[in-house]
Coordinates of C-alpha atoms (C1' of nucleotides) in Angstrom, one line a residue:
Chain T
M128 CA 20.1 70.0 -2.6
P129 CA 23.6 69.4 -2.2
E130 CA 24.7 65.8 -3.3
L131 CA 28.3 64.9 -3.4
P132 CA 29.6 67.3 -5.9
E133 CA 27.7 70.2 -4.3
V134 CA 29.4 69.1 -0.9
E135 CA 32.8 68.9 -2.6
I136 CA 32.5 72.3 -3.8
V137 CA 31.5 73.6 -0.3
R138 CA 34.7 71.6 1.1
R139 CA 37.0 73.4 -1.3
A140 CA 35.3 76.7 -0.4
L141 CA 35.7 75.9 3.4
E142 CA 39.2 75.0 2.9
E143 CA 40.3 78.4 1.3
Q144 CA 38.3 80.5 4.1
V145 CA 38.2 79.0 7.3
V146 CA 41.3 76.3 7.5
D147 CA 43.9 77.7 10.3
K148 CA 41.1 80.0 11.8
T149 CA 40.5 79.9 15.4
I150 CA 37.0 79.7 16.7
E151 CA 36.2 82.1 19.8
S152 CA 32.4 81.3 20.2
V153 CA 29.2 79.8 18.5
D154 CA 25.8 81.4 18.5
I155 CA 23.3 79.0 18.4
Y156 CA 19.5 80.2 17.5
Y157 CA 18.2 76.6 16.5
P158 CA 19.7 74.1 18.8
N159 CA 17.8 71.2 17.0
I160 CA 20.7 71.4 14.2
I161 CA 23.0 70.2 17.0
R162 CA 22.5 66.3 17.5
T163 CA 26.0 65.5 19.4
P164 CA 26.5 66.5 22.1
S165 CA 22.7 66.6 23.2
D166 CA 23.6 69.4 25.4
V167 CA 24.2 72.6 23.4
E168 CA 26.3 74.2 25.9
E169 CA 28.6 71.5 25.6
F170 CA 29.0 71.9 22.0
K171 CA 29.7 75.9 22.5
W172 CA 32.0 74.7 25.4
L173 CA 34.0 71.8 23.5
I174 CA 34.1 73.8 20.2
A175 CA 35.4 77.5 21.8
G176 CA 39.0 77.5 21.5
Q177 CA 39.3 75.0 18.7
T178 CA 41.4 75.7 15.3
I179 CA 40.2 74.3 12.2
R180 CA 43.0 72.4 10.8
S181 CA 41.5 70.9 7.5
I182 CA 38.0 70.1 5.7
G183 CA 37.6 66.7 4.7
R184 CA 34.2 64.8 3.1
K185 CA 32.9 61.5 3.0
G186 CA 29.8 60.8 0.5
K187 CA 27.8 64.0 1.6
Y188 CA 29.1 64.8 4.8
L189 CA 31.4 67.2 5.6
L190 CA 34.4 66.8 8.1
L191 CA 35.9 70.0 9.9
Y192 CA 39.1 68.7 11.6
M193 CA 40.0 70.7 14.7
D194 CA 42.5 70.2 17.5
Q195 CA 40.5 68.1 19.9
V196 CA 37.3 67.6 17.9
T197 CA 35.7 66.9 14.5
L198 CA 32.8 68.6 13.4
V199 CA 30.5 66.0 11.4
S200 CA 28.3 68.4 9.0
H201 CA 25.4 67.2 6.8
L202 CA 23.4 69.9 4.9
R203 CA 20.6 67.7 3.6
M204 CA 18.2 69.6 1.6
E205 CA 19.4 73.3 1.9
G206 CA 21.7 73.8 4.2
K207 CA 24.7 75.9 3.2
Y208 CA 27.5 77.8 4.8
I209 CA 28.3 81.8 4.2
F210 CA 31.4 83.0 5.2
T211 CA 31.7 87.0 5.9
E212 CA 35.1 88.6 6.7
Q213 CA 33.5 91.5 9.0
N214 CA 31.5 91.3 12.4
Q215 CA 28.0 90.9 12.3
T216 CA 25.4 91.0 15.1
S217 CA 22.1 90.1 13.4
F218 CA 21.4 87.8 11.0
D219 CA 18.5 86.7 8.5
K220 CA 15.7 84.3 10.1
H221 CA 17.4 81.3 8.3
I222 CA 20.6 81.6 10.0
H223 CA 20.8 78.9 12.5
L224 CA 24.3 79.0 13.7
V225 CA 27.3 81.3 13.7
F226 CA 30.8 80.6 14.4
R227 CA 32.8 83.5 15.5
F228 CA 36.4 83.5 14.8
T229 CA 39.4 85.2 16.6
D230 CA 40.1 87.7 13.9
K231 CA 36.1 88.7 14.1
S232 CA 35.1 87.1 10.5
L233 CA 32.1 84.5 10.5
L234 CA 30.7 81.6 9.3
Q235 CA 27.1 81.4 9.2
Y236 CA 24.8 78.4 8.7
R237 CA 22.0 79.0 6.9
D238 CA 19.0 76.0 6.1
V239 CA 15.6 77.1 5.5
R240 CA 14.2 73.5 5.8
K241 CA 16.2 73.2 9.3
F242 CA 17.2 69.8 8.2
G243 CA 20.8 69.9 8.6
T244 CA 22.6 68.0 11.1
M245 CA 26.0 68.6 13.1
D246 CA 27.7 66.2 15.6
L247 CA 30.7 67.2 17.5
L248 CA 33.0 64.2 17.9
P249 CA 36.1 64.0 19.9
Q250 CA 39.0 63.6 17.7
G251 CA 39.2 60.1 15.8
K252 CA 35.9 59.0 16.9
E253 CA 34.4 60.1 13.9
Q254 CA 35.5 57.0 12.4
S255 CA 33.3 55.1 14.5
F256 CA 30.5 57.5 14.3
M257 CA 27.7 55.0 12.9
P258 CA 26.1 56.9 9.7
L259 CA 29.9 57.6 8.7
K260 CA 31.2 53.9 9.4
K261 CA 28.1 52.1 7.7
L262 CA 28.8 54.6 4.7
G263 CA 29.4 52.6 1.5
Q264 CA 32.1 53.7 -1.2
E265 CA 31.8 56.9 -3.6
P266 CA 31.7 55.8 -7.0
I267 CA 34.4 58.2 -7.5
D268 CA 36.9 56.7 -5.0
P269 CA 40.0 55.1 -7.0
D270 CA 39.5 52.0 -4.8
F271 CA 35.8 51.6 -5.6
D272 CA 35.4 47.8 -5.6
Q273 CA 33.0 47.3 -8.4
Q274 CA 32.2 43.3 -7.7
R275 CA 31.1 44.1 -4.0
F276 CA 29.0 46.8 -5.4
K277 CA 27.4 44.4 -8.0
N278 CA 27.3 41.3 -5.2
R279 CA 25.2 43.8 -2.9
V280 CA 22.9 45.3 -5.6
Q281 CA 22.0 41.7 -7.0
S282 CA 21.1 40.4 -3.7
K283 CA 18.5 43.2 -3.3
T284 CA 14.7 42.7 -4.5
V285 CA 13.7 46.3 -4.3
P286 CA 14.3 49.1 -7.1
I287 CA 17.4 50.0 -8.2
K288 CA 16.4 53.7 -7.6
Q289 CA 16.2 52.7 -3.7
I290 CA 19.3 50.6 -3.9
L291 CA 21.5 53.8 -5.2
L292 CA 19.9 56.0 -3.0
N293 CA 20.8 54.0 -0.1
Q294 CA 24.2 55.6 1.4
E295 CA 25.1 52.1 2.8
I296 CA 25.6 50.8 -0.7
V297 CA 27.0 53.7 -2.4
S298 CA 27.8 57.1 -1.2
G299 CA 27.0 60.3 -2.5
L300 CA 24.4 60.1 -4.7
G301 CA 20.7 61.8 -4.0
N302 CA 17.6 61.9 -6.0
I303 CA 18.8 63.9 -9.1
Y304 CA 22.0 62.1 -9.5
V305 CA 20.3 58.8 -9.3
D306 CA 17.8 59.3 -11.9
E307 CA 20.5 61.1 -14.0
T308 CA 22.5 58.0 -13.5
L309 CA 19.8 55.6 -14.5
A310 CA 18.7 57.6 -17.5
L311 CA 22.5 57.8 -18.7
S312 CA 22.6 53.9 -18.5
K313 CA 18.9 53.5 -19.8
I314 CA 17.8 51.4 -16.9
H315 CA 14.2 51.8 -15.6
P316 CA 14.4 53.0 -12.2
L317 CA 11.9 50.2 -11.0
R318 CA 14.2 47.3 -12.3
T319 CA 14.9 45.1 -9.0
G320 CA 18.6 45.0 -7.7
N321 CA 18.4 41.0 -8.5
S322 CA 17.1 41.5 -12.1
L323 CA 20.2 43.4 -13.2
T324 CA 22.9 42.0 -15.2
D325 CA 26.8 42.6 -14.7
Q326 CA 26.9 44.1 -17.9
E327 CA 23.9 46.5 -17.1
L328 CA 25.7 47.0 -13.6
D329 CA 28.8 48.1 -15.1
Q330 CA 26.8 50.7 -17.4
I331 CA 25.2 52.1 -14.0
I332 CA 29.2 52.6 -12.1
T333 CA 30.3 54.1 -15.4
A334 CA 27.3 56.5 -15.4
M335 CA 27.7 57.5 -11.7
K336 CA 31.5 58.1 -12.1
Q337 CA 30.9 60.3 -15.2
M338 CA 27.9 62.0 -13.3
L339 CA 29.6 62.8 -10.4
E340 CA 32.8 64.0 -11.9
K341 CA 31.1 66.2 -14.7
A342 CA 28.9 67.7 -12.0
I343 CA 32.1 68.7 -9.9
E344 CA 33.7 70.1 -12.7
D345 CA 30.7 72.4 -13.5
G346 CA 30.7 73.5 -9.9
G347 CA 27.5 71.3 -8.8
S348 CA 23.9 71.7 -9.8
T349 CA 21.9 74.8 -9.0
I350 CA 18.5 73.3 -7.9
R351 CA 15.7 75.2 -6.0
S352 CA 17.3 77.3 -3.4
Y353 CA 20.5 75.8 -3.6
E354 CA 23.8 78.0 -4.4
S355 CA 27.6 77.0 -3.9
F356 CA 29.8 79.4 -2.4
Y357 CA 31.3 80.6 -5.5
G358 CA 27.8 81.6 -7.1
K359 CA 25.8 79.1 -9.1
G360 CA 27.0 75.8 -10.6
S361 CA 25.8 74.9 -14.4
M362 CA 25.2 71.3 -14.1
Q363 CA 21.5 72.0 -13.8
D364 CA 21.7 72.8 -17.6
H365 CA 23.0 69.4 -18.3
L366 CA 20.3 67.2 -16.6
A367 CA 18.7 65.0 -19.0
V368 CA 15.7 63.9 -16.7
Y369 CA 15.4 65.4 -13.3
G370 CA 12.7 68.4 -13.2
R371 CA 12.2 67.8 -16.9
T372 CA 8.6 66.0 -16.6
G373 CA 6.6 66.2 -19.8
Q374 CA 9.7 67.5 -21.6
S375 CA 11.0 65.8 -24.5
C376 CA 13.7 63.1 -23.7
L377 CA 17.1 64.6 -25.2
F378 CA 18.0 61.2 -26.5
C379 CA 14.8 59.7 -28.6
G380 CA 12.3 62.8 -27.8
A381 CA 9.7 60.9 -25.9
S382 CA 7.8 62.9 -23.3
I383 CA 9.9 62.4 -19.9
E384 CA 7.6 61.1 -17.1
K385 CA 7.6 61.2 -13.3
I386 CA 6.4 58.4 -10.8
K387 CA 7.1 57.6 -7.4
V388 CA 9.7 54.9 -6.4
G389 CA 10.3 54.2 -2.6
G390 CA 8.6 57.6 -1.9
R391 CA 10.9 59.6 -4.0
G392 CA 9.7 61.8 -7.2
T393 CA 11.4 59.6 -10.0
H394 CA 11.9 61.1 -13.7
Y395 CA 12.5 58.7 -16.7
C396 CA 12.2 58.2 -20.2
P397 CA 9.4 55.8 -21.1
V398 CA 11.3 54.7 -24.5
C399 CA 15.0 54.9 -23.4
Chain C
dC127 C1' 17.4 40.9 8.3
dA128 C1' 14.7 43.6 5.3
dC129 C1' 11.9 46.5 4.0
dG130 C1' 7.9 50.2 4.5
dA131 C1' 6.1 54.1 6.9
dG132 C1' 6.6 58.1 9.7
dT133 C1' 9.1 61.9 11.2
dC134 C1' 11.8 66.4 10.9
dC135 C1' 10.5 71.3 8.6
dT136 C1' 9.0 75.4 5.4
dG137 C1' 8.2 77.7 0.8
dC138 C1' 5.3 77.3 -2.3
dA139 C1' 1.8 75.6 -5.8
dG140 C1' -3.0 74.5 -6.4
dG141 C1' -7.6 74.7 -5.3
dC142 C1' -11.5 77.1 -4.0
Chain S
dT171 C1' -7.4 88.0 -1.9
dG172 C1' -6.2 84.7 1.4
dC173 C1' -7.0 80.5 3.5
dC174 C1' -6.1 75.8 3.5
dT175 C1' -3.9 71.3 1.9
dG176 C1' -0.2 68.9 0.0
dC177 C1' 4.0 68.1 -1.4
dA178 C1' 9.4 68.1 -1.6
dG179 C1' 13.3 65.6 0.3
dG180 C1' 18.1 62.7 3.4
dA181 C1' 18.4 59.6 6.6
dC182 C1' 17.1 58.4 10.9
dT183 C1' 13.5 55.8 14.1
dC184 C1' 9.9 52.4 14.7
dG185 C1' 6.8 48.8 13.3
dT186 C1' 5.9 44.5 10.8

DNA sequence: CACGAGTCCTGCAGGC
DNA sequence: TGCCTGCAGGACTCGT
């Protein structure tokens, strides 16, 4: 499941593959992927003729900047982009959208769970697009405001696990990297925000950063069906707790436990 | 305001 | 063998 590092890998791939290409048309096989505009025909009409100028990323959102519009794409669980040079007319059943470029190359969007979303907004309007506007800073942002982060966490009464998953507090972390961050910081996922000391939050900040930077370097994690453009990342081989229920902790040897926190599967070492 | 629960969707695991 | 149930998960909406 793509989190910040995986989305960053996709961003880099798209940057190499589709920048400067002009969209001739879009085939849509599953319209529910498109949220904005609500009329799919309008989506097709607005995007036709647009040239992709650059690829950005904010948290787990991909931004495809074009001449008059910006496409905001969220891959959610299993969304992925597949670029092919040659023309094609039939696709596997999980391809829900195909961008056809004027040079006959294609960009296919594949999403088994159909959870991904796309919003096409007028150029510049993506700034005020709600989910993006409310997004918290990324831990790897050089301007990351540590004090503000600490204050917001300490004002909350819910478990730290849920707080780190809240994209409005800090963006880019998903279930895997939150569990890993807490394991690395040696902080129990059920500890509430207001119970954490400044020092413990410093550990969390350091761990988040380290985690994400290493994951990007490793080409992302390949969990379940997720694969990046350039094949598989290797980060999954370095996970300390995620998906290791019952296996022994890398730090102390105790058996990794799995519980539910805020409705999410949560892995941790009961000793560390 | 803050939080919990329900929703979307499909492949896969487990039970019988 | 094959059906049925439940689970996974990000972010949004709705209800308390």
